[in-house]
Amino acid sequence: MTNGAAIASHPYRRDEVGRTLKPVDQAESVRTPASWVVVGLDNGGTCNNATVLDATGRYLVDSLVENPSLVTEGPESAIEQLAEAFHNILELTRTPLTLVRAVGLDTPGPASATGVISSKGATNFSMVSWHGFDIRSALEARIGLPVHYLNDANAAALYAHHQLFGAEAMTRSSVAAIVGTGLGGGVVQDGRVVSGAAGMAGELGHVQVPLHGVLEEGQPVPVCNCGFEGDVESIASLTGIKKNLLPYWLTRFPGHPLASEPLPQAAKQLRTYAEKEDPLALAVFEQQAKAIGKLFTIAANFTDPHAYLLGGGVVEAAPKFRQWFLNTVRENTQLRAEQQAAATFALVADLDMAGARGAAVAALEAVQSA
Ligand SMILES: [Zn+2]
């Protein structure tokens, strides 16, 4: 049985990685703190999103509170914008600075477990001044409070885990796959993100999966930007559609209307076609769901989690298509009878706020266990 996690609906447009494009400067519903608090800051390519979580586990805002992230202007501007996001959210929620015990920060990766951006840079941090930049320490020095770091996919996975399990979260485990431009994810054990020695645990997109039963006879083996062949991201991501799946499936459906579109545009339109039960689009998404099912089968034999969580653009799709996708993932996840009885499959809700909220959860947990 699927656990019917709530699906967020909101009026804001998103870009392909699921960030909002329209900044929102005022929350719809705001509370004041009942205790000491932690602040969660989600740093994205376009915007920062901020939230406040009090020690009773209550979020003080229900919607996005954003400001421009200015990451393309380099570390100095970006740190100032994060500090502004921090002070703005305190002002909005009328939270005195003295009540804040810690800050959670998440950014897109790759970065180390302690928030040092990859020495090769990253999609969002391409300027040379970002390479090897310690964003966690820089923010800590700027605002004078302990800062805890997570990558954005791990933060989303952590929030999804806590939202699903509530009071039982610290005794439960989960694996989350979030389909976007790439495939992000996270492994949560006993309510905490497994980060790994180098901070690279839970890079589920780059897990290679058996392709038998996924690919068609004669279909080229998909290749990922990371260089691996046949990993999950090479199939279950927008990049995988554009580079690998769509070029193949267009040869199987000659004369399909998408054949006349440039591939990047065609890839983005595919979900709309799938919602209308277009056979080419369904063939592509079926391969994605099968690849995620293979990934979850590996997870079942690795950490045997209580929950398999699925997020990304598909969660925002029409309910019938969304349910078909989740069912197809589940049908392709081979669990033993005991596991079937114990495990839940669910969609990751509130994805636009999941980063900030997950970062706040990590900070709260760090304070409480200190
Ligand atoms: Zn890869």
mmCIF file of C-alpha atoms in Angstrom, residues 8-364:
data_model
loop_
_atom_site.group_PDB
_atom_site.id
_atom_site.type_symbol
_atom_site.label_atom_id
_atom_site.label_comp_id
_atom_site.label_asym_id
_atom_site.label_seq_id
_atom_site.Cartn_x
_atom_site.Cartn_y
_atom_site.Cartn_z
ATOM 1 C CA ALA A 8 1.910 20.353 -2.138
ATOM 2 C CA SER A 9 0.136 22.607 -4.560
ATOM 3 C CA HIS A 10 1.293 26.160 -5.005
ATOM 4 C CA PRO A 11 1.094 28.902 -7.576
ATOM 5 C CA TYR A 12 4.785 29.381 -8.293
ATOM 6 C CA ARG A 13 6.469 28.362 -11.509
ATOM 7 C CA ARG A 14 9.584 26.259 -11.276
ATOM 8 C CA ASP A 15 12.616 25.763 -13.404
ATOM 9 C CA GLU A 16 13.810 22.304 -14.305
ATOM 10 C CA VAL A 17 15.557 21.661 -11.005
ATOM 11 C CA GLY A 18 12.447 22.468 -9.053
ATOM 12 C CA ARG A 19 13.400 25.868 -7.699
ATOM 13 C CA THR A 20 10.860 28.624 -7.786
ATOM 14 C CA LEU A 21 11.462 31.388 -10.260
ATOM 15 C CA LYS A 22 9.199 33.956 -8.707
ATOM 16 C CA PRO A 23 10.572 35.354 -5.459
ATOM 17 C CA VAL A 24 8.053 35.601 -2.673
ATOM 18 C CA ASP A 25 8.795 38.169 -0.028
ATOM 19 C CA GLN A 26 5.942 37.530 2.337
ATOM 20 C CA ALA A 27 4.761 34.312 3.905
ATOM 21 C CA GLU A 28 1.036 33.634 3.906
ATOM 22 C CA SER A 29 0.960 32.339 7.439
ATOM 23 C CA VAL A 30 3.539 33.206 10.066
ATOM 24 C CA ARG A 31 3.848 32.199 13.697
ATOM 25 C CA THR A 32 6.116 33.401 16.499
ATOM 26 C CA PRO A 33 8.448 30.999 18.340
ATOM 27 C CA ALA A 34 7.310 29.049 21.414
ATOM 28 C CA SER A 35 10.877 28.171 22.450
ATOM 29 C CA TRP A 36 14.451 28.394 21.199
ATOM 30 C CA VAL A 37 14.745 27.821 17.456
ATOM 31 C CA VAL A 38 16.953 26.781 14.553
ATOM 32 C CA VAL A 39 16.943 28.427 11.123
ATOM 33 C CA GLY A 40 17.048 26.465 7.846
ATOM 34 C CA LEU A 41 18.590 28.076 4.750
ATOM 35 C CA ASP A 42 18.310 26.462 1.319
ATOM 36 C CA ASN A 43 20.766 27.903 -1.197
ATOM 37 C CA GLY A 44 19.758 27.461 -4.842
ATOM 38 C CA GLY A 45 20.918 28.633 -8.237
ATOM 39 C CA THR A 46 18.375 31.466 -8.277
ATOM 40 C CA CYS A 47 17.019 31.918 -4.767
ATOM 41 C CA ASN A 48 17.620 31.237 -1.105
ATOM 42 C CA ASN A 49 14.650 29.878 0.816
ATOM 43 C CA ALA A 50 14.491 30.272 4.606
ATOM 44 C CA THR A 51 12.491 28.728 7.423
ATOM 45 C CA VAL A 52 12.443 28.677 11.229
ATOM 46 C CA LEU A 53 11.837 25.517 13.262
ATOM 47 C CA ASP A 54 11.254 25.758 16.986
ATOM 48 C CA ALA A 55 12.277 23.169 19.564
ATOM 49 C CA THR A 56 8.728 21.803 19.720
ATOM 50 C CA GLY A 57 9.102 20.731 16.069
ATOM 51 C CA ARG A 58 6.885 23.473 14.652
ATOM 52 C CA TYR A 59 7.772 25.443 11.495
ATOM 53 C CA LEU A 60 7.027 29.134 11.878
ATOM 54 C CA VAL A 61 6.256 29.694 8.178
ATOM 55 C CA ASP A 62 4.054 27.620 5.864
ATOM 56 C CA SER A 63 5.313 28.852 2.529
ATOM 57 C CA LEU A 64 8.375 29.961 0.623
ATOM 58 C CA VAL A 65 10.304 32.941 1.928
ATOM 59 C CA GLU A 66 12.915 33.742 -0.666
ATOM 60 C CA ASN A 67 15.573 36.217 -1.686
ATOM 61 C CA PRO A 68 18.000 36.170 -4.657
ATOM 62 C CA SER A 69 20.956 33.847 -4.000
ATOM 63 C CA LEU A 70 23.435 35.695 -6.300
ATOM 64 C CA VAL A 71 25.643 32.577 -6.438
ATOM 65 C CA THR A 72 26.754 33.540 -9.932
ATOM 66 C CA GLU A 73 28.363 36.691 -8.468
ATOM 67 C CA GLY A 74 30.717 34.593 -6.341
ATOM 68 C CA PRO A 75 31.091 33.615 -2.677
ATOM 69 C CA GLU A 76 31.210 37.100 -1.159
ATOM 70 C CA SER A 77 27.843 38.207 -2.584
ATOM 71 C CA ALA A 78 26.295 34.809 -1.920
ATOM 72 C CA ILE A 79 27.292 34.799 1.772
ATOM 73 C CA GLU A 80 25.829 38.286 2.173
ATOM 74 C CA GLN A 81 22.573 37.081 0.592
ATOM 75 C CA LEU A 82 22.439 34.091 2.946
ATOM 76 C CA ALA A 83 22.987 36.415 5.920
ATOM 77 C CA GLU A 84 20.180 38.601 4.607
ATOM 78 C CA ALA A 85 17.886 35.576 4.250
ATOM 79 C CA PHE A 86 18.740 34.653 7.858
ATOM 80 C CA HIS A 87 17.956 38.092 9.271
ATOM 81 C CA ASN A 88 14.831 38.480 7.092
ATOM 82 C CA ILE A 89 13.254 35.275 8.332
ATOM 83 C CA LEU A 90 13.923 36.240 11.959
ATOM 84 C CA GLU A 91 12.301 39.606 11.372
ATOM 85 C CA LEU A 92 9.318 38.070 9.587
ATOM 86 C CA THR A 93 8.686 35.597 12.424
ATOM 87 C CA ARG A 94 9.573 38.144 15.144
ATOM 88 C CA THR A 95 12.230 35.789 16.450
ATOM 89 C CA PRO A 96 14.903 37.475 18.588
ATOM 90 C CA LEU A 97 18.444 36.549 17.531
ATOM 91 C CA THR A 98 19.107 35.333 21.087
ATOM 92 C CA LEU A 99 16.622 32.444 20.581
ATOM 93 C CA VAL A 100 18.573 30.986 17.635
ATOM 94 C CA ARG A 101 20.792 28.043 18.654
ATOM 95 C CA ALA A 102 21.991 26.920 15.232
ATOM 96 C CA VAL A 103 21.534 27.222 11.476
ATOM 97 C CA GLY A 104 21.113 24.455 8.905
ATOM 98 C CA LEU A 105 22.418 25.170 5.412
ATOM 99 C CA ASP A 106 21.973 23.161 2.247
ATOM 100 C CA THR A 107 23.357 23.780 -1.248
ATOM 101 C CA PRO A 108 23.509 21.772 -4.456
ATOM 102 C CA GLY A 109 26.534 19.489 -4.603
ATOM 103 C CA PRO A 110 29.054 18.229 -5.111
ATOM 104 C CA ALA A 111 30.470 19.356 -1.789
ATOM 105 C CA SER A 112 32.128 17.658 1.168
ATOM 106 C CA ALA A 113 30.188 16.546 4.265
ATOM 107 C CA THR A 114 31.366 19.751 5.955
ATOM 108 C CA GLY A 115 30.275 22.109 3.186
ATOM 109 C CA VAL A 116 33.416 22.578 1.121
ATOM 110 C CA ILE A 117 32.370 23.037 -2.519
ATOM 111 C CA SER A 118 34.088 20.595 -4.883
ATOM 112 C CA SER A 119 37.567 21.676 -6.006
ATOM 113 C CA LYS A 120 36.353 21.156 -9.581
ATOM 114 C CA GLY A 121 33.452 23.509 -8.993
ATOM 115 C CA ALA A 122 29.828 22.545 -9.536
ATOM 116 C CA THR A 123 26.958 23.471 -11.825
ATOM 117 C CA ASN A 124 25.777 26.212 -9.461
ATOM 118 C CA PHE A 125 29.292 27.204 -8.375
ATOM 119 C CA SER A 126 31.222 27.511 -11.603
ATOM 120 C CA MET A 127 33.291 30.634 -10.787
ATOM 121 C CA VAL A 128 36.869 29.790 -9.840
ATOM 122 C CA SER A 129 36.424 31.590 -6.515
ATOM 123 C CA TRP A 130 33.915 28.886 -5.534
ATOM 124 C CA HIS A 131 36.281 25.967 -6.169
ATOM 125 C CA GLY A 132 37.130 24.435 -2.799
ATOM 126 C CA PHE A 133 35.232 27.232 -0.987
ATOM 127 C CA ASP A 134 34.099 26.388 2.547
ATOM 128 C CA ILE A 135 30.589 27.828 2.442
ATOM 129 C CA ARG A 136 29.646 26.426 5.853
ATOM 130 C CA SER A 137 32.542 28.063 7.720
ATOM 131 C CA ALA A 138 32.093 31.312 5.809
ATOM 132 C CA LEU A 139 28.443 31.592 6.822
ATOM 133 C CA GLU A 140 29.277 30.590 10.399
ATOM 134 C CA ALA A 141 31.868 33.383 10.590
ATOM 135 C CA ARG A 142 29.440 35.881 9.024
ATOM 136 C CA ILE A 143 26.486 35.271 11.368
ATOM 137 C CA GLY A 144 28.314 34.067 14.486
ATOM 138 C CA LEU A 145 26.252 30.922 15.049
ATOM 139 C CA PRO A 146 26.972 27.208 14.495
ATOM 140 C CA VAL A 147 26.104 26.192 10.922
ATOM 141 C CA HIS A 148 25.340 22.572 9.969
ATOM 142 C CA TYR A 149 25.676 21.584 6.326
ATOM 143 C CA LEU A 150 23.858 19.135 4.027
ATOM 144 C CA ASN A 151 23.633 18.844 0.252
ATOM 145 C CA ASP A 152 20.201 19.742 -1.107
ATOM 146 C CA ALA A 153 19.110 16.238 -2.059
ATOM 147 C CA ASN A 154 20.065 14.935 1.396
ATOM 148 C CA ALA A 155 18.159 17.812 3.011
ATOM 149 C CA ALA A 156 15.047 17.009 0.959
ATOM 150 C CA ALA A 157 15.376 13.321 1.842
ATOM 151 C CA LEU A 158 15.694 14.151 5.548
ATOM 152 C CA TYR A 159 12.633 16.401 5.516
ATOM 153 C CA ALA A 160 10.587 13.802 3.625
ATOM 154 C CA HIS A 161 11.616 11.172 6.172
ATOM 155 C CA HIS A 162 10.623 13.295 9.176
ATOM 156 C CA GLN A 163 7.380 14.398 7.558
ATOM 157 C CA LEU A 164 6.389 10.804 6.811
ATOM 158 C CA PHE A 165 7.331 9.297 10.161
ATOM 159 C CA GLY A 166 6.739 12.211 12.567
ATOM 160 C CA ALA A 167 7.372 11.183 16.173
ATOM 161 C CA GLU A 168 8.770 7.820 15.038
ATOM 162 C CA ALA A 169 11.315 9.359 12.659
ATOM 163 C CA MET A 170 14.347 8.696 14.862
ATOM 164 C CA THR A 171 13.680 4.942 14.848
ATOM 165 C CA ARG A 172 12.977 4.625 11.118
ATOM 166 C CA SER A 173 15.020 4.420 7.907
ATOM 167 C CA SER A 174 14.333 5.515 4.348
ATOM 168 C CA VAL A 175 15.806 5.900 0.891
ATOM 169 C CA ALA A 176 14.732 8.810 -1.319
ATOM 170 C CA ALA A 177 15.149 9.267 -5.082
ATOM 171 C CA ILE A 178 14.417 12.740 -6.437
ATOM 172 C CA VAL A 179 14.159 13.028 -10.202
ATOM 173 C CA GLY A 180 15.157 16.396 -11.652
ATOM 174 C CA THR A 181 17.851 17.589 -14.041
ATOM 175 C CA GLY A 182 19.872 14.829 -12.423
ATOM 176 C CA LEU A 183 18.826 12.203 -9.922
ATOM 177 C CA GLY A 184 19.382 13.284 -6.332
ATOM 178 C CA GLY A 185 18.720 11.269 -3.269
ATOM 179 C CA GLY A 186 19.473 10.431 0.268
ATOM 180 C CA VAL A 187 19.772 7.579 2.704
ATOM 181 C CA VAL A 188 18.336 8.186 6.164
ATOM 182 C CA GLN A 189 19.056 5.815 9.033
ATOM 183 C CA ASP A 190 17.476 6.273 12.488
ATOM 184 C CA GLY A 191 16.347 9.746 11.473
ATOM 185 C CA ARG A 192 19.813 10.938 10.381
ATOM 186 C CA VAL A 193 21.298 11.364 6.916
ATOM 187 C CA VAL A 194 24.091 8.929 6.111
ATOM 188 C CA SER A 195 26.753 11.323 4.824
ATOM 189 C CA GLY A 196 29.792 9.078 4.441
ATOM 190 C CA ALA A 197 33.524 9.634 4.911
ATOM 191 C CA ALA A 198 33.834 12.135 2.061
ATOM 192 C CA GLY A 199 30.235 13.346 2.172
ATOM 193 C CA MET A 200 29.330 11.306 -0.875
ATOM 194 C CA ALA A 201 26.931 8.749 0.549
ATOM 195 C CA GLY A 202 23.492 8.707 -0.976
ATOM 196 C CA GLU A 203 24.658 9.692 -4.478
ATOM 197 C CA LEU A 204 21.961 7.366 -5.720
ATOM 198 C CA GLY A 205 21.978 8.750 -9.259
ATOM 199 C CA HIS A 206 25.370 7.201 -9.846
ATOM 200 C CA VAL A 207 24.510 3.724 -8.662
ATOM 201 C CA GLN A 208 24.737 1.369 -11.622
ATOM 202 C CA VAL A 209 21.682 -0.832 -12.024
ATOM 203 C CA PRO A 210 21.107 -4.042 -13.990
ATOM 204 C CA LEU A 211 19.664 -3.035 -17.357
ATOM 205 C CA HIS A 212 18.089 -6.378 -18.192
ATOM 206 C CA GLY A 213 14.360 -5.773 -18.382
ATOM 207 C CA VAL A 214 14.875 -2.001 -18.513
ATOM 208 C CA LEU A 215 16.324 -1.456 -22.003
ATOM 209 C CA GLU A 216 14.792 -2.635 -25.263
ATOM 210 C CA GLU A 217 16.564 -5.052 -27.550
ATOM 211 C CA GLY A 218 19.166 -3.029 -29.469
ATOM 212 C CA GLN A 219 18.754 0.134 -27.361
ATOM 213 C CA PRO A 220 22.144 1.814 -26.742
ATOM 214 C CA VAL A 221 23.380 1.637 -23.135
ATOM 215 C CA PRO A 222 22.710 5.080 -21.582
ATOM 216 C CA VAL A 223 25.755 7.074 -20.487
ATOM 217 C CA CYS A 224 25.800 9.518 -17.552
ATOM 218 C CA ASN A 225 27.621 12.866 -17.358
ATOM 219 C CA CYS A 226 29.703 11.295 -14.569
ATOM 220 C CA GLY A 227 31.116 8.825 -17.101
ATOM 221 C CA PHE A 228 29.306 5.731 -15.832
ATOM 222 C CA GLU A 229 27.249 3.592 -18.162
ATOM 223 C CA GLY A 230 23.776 2.558 -17.113
ATOM 224 C CA ASP A 231 23.579 4.309 -13.748
ATOM 225 C CA VAL A 232 20.216 5.518 -12.491
ATOM 226 C CA GLU A 233 20.740 9.147 -13.534
ATOM 227 C CA SER A 234 21.585 8.131 -17.116
ATOM 228 C CA ILE A 235 17.951 6.951 -17.327
ATOM 229 C CA ALA A 236 15.870 8.560 -14.562
ATOM 230 C CA SER A 237 16.601 12.289 -15.014
ATOM 231 C CA LEU A 238 15.788 15.083 -17.439
ATOM 232 C CA THR A 239 19.377 14.845 -18.681
ATOM 233 C CA GLY A 240 18.911 11.115 -19.252
ATOM 234 C CA ILE A 241 15.747 11.749 -21.275
ATOM 235 C CA LYS A 242 17.482 14.365 -23.416
ATOM 236 C CA LYS A 243 20.755 12.498 -23.960
ATOM 237 C CA ASN A 244 19.701 8.881 -23.995
ATOM 238 C CA LEU A 245 16.039 7.900 -23.887
ATOM 239 C CA LEU A 246 14.344 10.387 -26.179
ATOM 240 C CA PRO A 247 16.840 10.078 -29.076
ATOM 241 C CA TYR A 248 16.281 6.308 -29.008
ATOM 242 C CA TRP A 249 12.496 6.344 -28.636
ATOM 243 C CA LEU A 250 12.063 8.891 -31.429
ATOM 244 C CA THR A 251 13.550 6.282 -33.774
ATOM 245 C CA ARG A 252 10.818 3.893 -32.638
ATOM 246 C CA PHE A 253 8.005 6.386 -33.237
ATOM 247 C CA PRO A 254 8.763 7.956 -36.617
ATOM 248 C CA GLY A 255 6.675 11.048 -37.280
ATOM 249 C CA HIS A 256 6.074 11.765 -33.587
ATOM 250 C CA PRO A 257 5.348 15.504 -33.085
ATOM 251 C CA LEU A 258 8.316 15.825 -30.677
ATOM 252 C CA ALA A 259 10.711 14.793 -33.462
ATOM 253 C CA SER A 260 10.436 18.281 -34.948
ATOM 254 C CA GLU A 261 11.427 19.988 -31.657
ATOM 255 C CA PRO A 262 15.006 20.547 -30.455
ATOM 256 C CA LEU A 263 15.812 17.789 -27.936
ATOM 257 C CA PRO A 264 16.039 20.003 -24.798
ATOM 258 C CA GLN A 265 12.554 21.443 -25.457
ATOM 259 C CA ALA A 266 11.133 18.068 -26.438
ATOM 260 C CA ALA A 267 12.476 16.510 -23.216
ATOM 261 C CA LYS A 268 10.736 19.146 -21.096
ATOM 262 C CA GLN A 269 7.422 18.590 -22.879
ATOM 263 C CA LEU A 270 7.469 14.865 -22.373
ATOM 264 C CA ARG A 271 5.580 14.843 -19.080
ATOM 265 C CA THR A 272 2.661 16.724 -20.646
ATOM 266 C CA TYR A 273 2.530 14.039 -23.355
ATOM 267 C CA ALA A 274 2.656 11.305 -20.711
ATOM 268 C CA GLU A 275 -0.282 12.852 -18.880
ATOM 269 C CA LYS A 276 -2.203 12.447 -22.165
ATOM 270 C CA GLU A 277 -1.071 8.793 -22.340
ATOM 271 C CA ASP A 278 1.120 9.299 -25.377
ATOM 272 C CA PRO A 279 2.776 5.895 -26.037
ATOM 273 C CA LEU A 280 6.290 7.297 -26.659
ATOM 274 C CA ALA A 281 6.189 9.377 -23.472
ATOM 275 C CA LEU A 282 4.877 6.461 -21.424
ATOM 276 C CA ALA A 283 7.644 4.219 -22.812
ATOM 277 C CA VAL A 284 10.258 6.738 -21.626
ATOM 278 C CA PHE A 285 8.766 7.148 -18.151
ATOM 279 C CA GLU A 286 8.278 3.401 -17.807
ATOM 280 C CA GLN A 287 12.026 2.958 -18.330
ATOM 281 C CA GLN A 288 12.680 5.613 -15.681
ATOM 282 C CA ALA A 289 10.344 3.932 -13.204
ATOM 283 C CA LYS A 290 11.954 0.542 -13.886
ATOM 284 C CA ALA A 291 15.445 1.981 -13.281
ATOM 285 C CA ILE A 292 14.306 3.486 -9.966
ATOM 286 C CA GLY A 293 12.724 0.134 -9.070
ATOM 287 C CA LYS A 294 16.093 -1.543 -9.725
ATOM 288 C CA LEU A 295 17.769 1.062 -7.495
ATOM 289 C CA PHE A 296 15.253 0.439 -4.708
ATOM 290 C CA THR A 297 15.858 -3.312 -5.090
ATOM 291 C CA ILE A 298 19.546 -2.654 -4.364
ATOM 292 C CA ALA A 299 18.518 -0.501 -1.376
ATOM 293 C CA ALA A 300 16.298 -3.324 -0.119
ATOM 294 C CA ASN A 301 19.321 -5.588 0.044
ATOM 295 C CA PHE A 302 21.599 -2.892 1.402
ATOM 296 C CA THR A 303 19.806 -1.043 4.202
ATOM 297 C CA ASP A 304 16.315 -2.630 3.997
ATOM 298 C CA PRO A 305 14.600 0.718 4.671
ATOM 299 C CA HIS A 306 11.170 1.318 6.186
ATOM 300 C CA ALA A 307 10.282 3.701 3.340
ATOM 301 C CA TYR A 308 11.075 4.228 -0.351
ATOM 302 C CA LEU A 309 10.476 7.874 -1.193
ATOM 303 C CA LEU A 310 10.058 9.337 -4.643
ATOM 304 C CA GLY A 311 10.191 13.025 -5.504
ATOM 305 C CA GLY A 312 10.779 15.498 -8.297
ATOM 306 C CA GLY A 313 8.754 16.771 -11.220
ATOM 307 C CA VAL A 314 6.671 13.620 -11.369
ATOM 308 C CA VAL A 315 5.112 14.494 -8.001
ATOM 309 C CA GLU A 316 3.620 17.620 -9.578
ATOM 310 C CA ALA A 317 2.173 15.681 -12.499
ATOM 311 C CA ALA A 318 -1.511 14.852 -12.982
ATOM 312 C CA PRO A 319 -2.678 12.422 -10.246
ATOM 313 C CA LYS A 320 -3.375 9.504 -12.588
ATOM 314 C CA PHE A 321 0.074 9.652 -14.206
ATOM 315 C CA ARG A 322 1.770 10.253 -10.835
ATOM 316 C CA GLN A 323 0.099 7.176 -9.357
ATOM 317 C CA TRP A 324 0.956 5.074 -12.422
ATOM 318 C CA PHE A 325 4.616 6.120 -12.088
ATOM 319 C CA LEU A 326 4.757 5.291 -8.367
ATOM 320 C CA ASN A 327 3.005 1.948 -8.992
ATOM 321 C CA THR A 328 5.485 1.117 -11.768
ATOM 322 C CA VAL A 329 8.407 1.897 -9.439
ATOM 323 C CA ARG A 330 6.860 -0.356 -6.792
ATOM 324 C CA GLU A 331 6.172 -3.208 -9.226
ATOM 325 C CA ASN A 332 9.820 -3.102 -10.279
ATOM 326 C CA THR A 333 11.176 -3.086 -6.722
ATOM 327 C CA GLN A 334 11.734 -6.701 -5.774
ATOM 328 C CA LEU A 335 11.062 -7.077 -2.073
ATOM 329 C CA ARG A 336 10.805 -10.204 0.006
ATOM 330 C CA ALA A 337 7.402 -10.883 1.576
ATOM 331 C CA GLU A 338 8.679 -9.734 4.993
ATOM 332 C CA GLN A 339 9.932 -6.503 3.466
ATOM 333 C CA GLN A 340 6.701 -5.934 1.590
ATOM 334 C CA ALA A 341 4.831 -6.124 4.865
ATOM 335 C CA ALA A 342 7.203 -3.675 6.564
ATOM 336 C CA ALA A 343 7.907 -1.085 3.866
ATOM 337 C CA THR A 344 6.053 1.967 2.577
ATOM 338 C CA PHE A 345 6.275 3.691 -0.811
ATOM 339 C CA ALA A 346 5.467 7.402 -0.798
ATOM 340 C CA LEU A 347 5.838 10.607 -2.743
ATOM 341 C CA VAL A 348 7.990 13.403 -1.334
ATOM 342 C CA ALA A 349 5.725 16.356 -0.628
ATOM 343 C CA ASP A 350 6.457 20.085 -0.320
ATOM 344 C CA LEU A 351 9.566 19.738 -2.460
ATOM 345 C CA ASP A 352 10.022 23.483 -2.839
ATOM 346 C CA MET A 353 10.402 23.872 0.927
ATOM 347 C CA ALA A 354 12.063 20.520 1.578
ATOM 348 C CA GLY A 355 15.645 21.826 1.390
ATOM 349 C CA ALA A 356 15.243 24.591 3.975
ATOM 350 C CA ARG A 357 13.100 22.403 6.212
ATOM 351 C CA GLY A 358 15.485 19.446 5.980
ATOM 352 C CA ALA A 359 18.449 21.693 6.811
ATOM 353 C CA ALA A 360 16.510 22.961 9.841
ATOM 354 C CA VAL A 361 15.737 19.393 10.961
ATOM 355 C CA ALA A 362 19.455 18.539 10.789
ATOM 356 C CA ALA A 363 20.350 21.629 12.849
ATOM 357 C CA LEU A 364 17.655 20.895 15.448
#
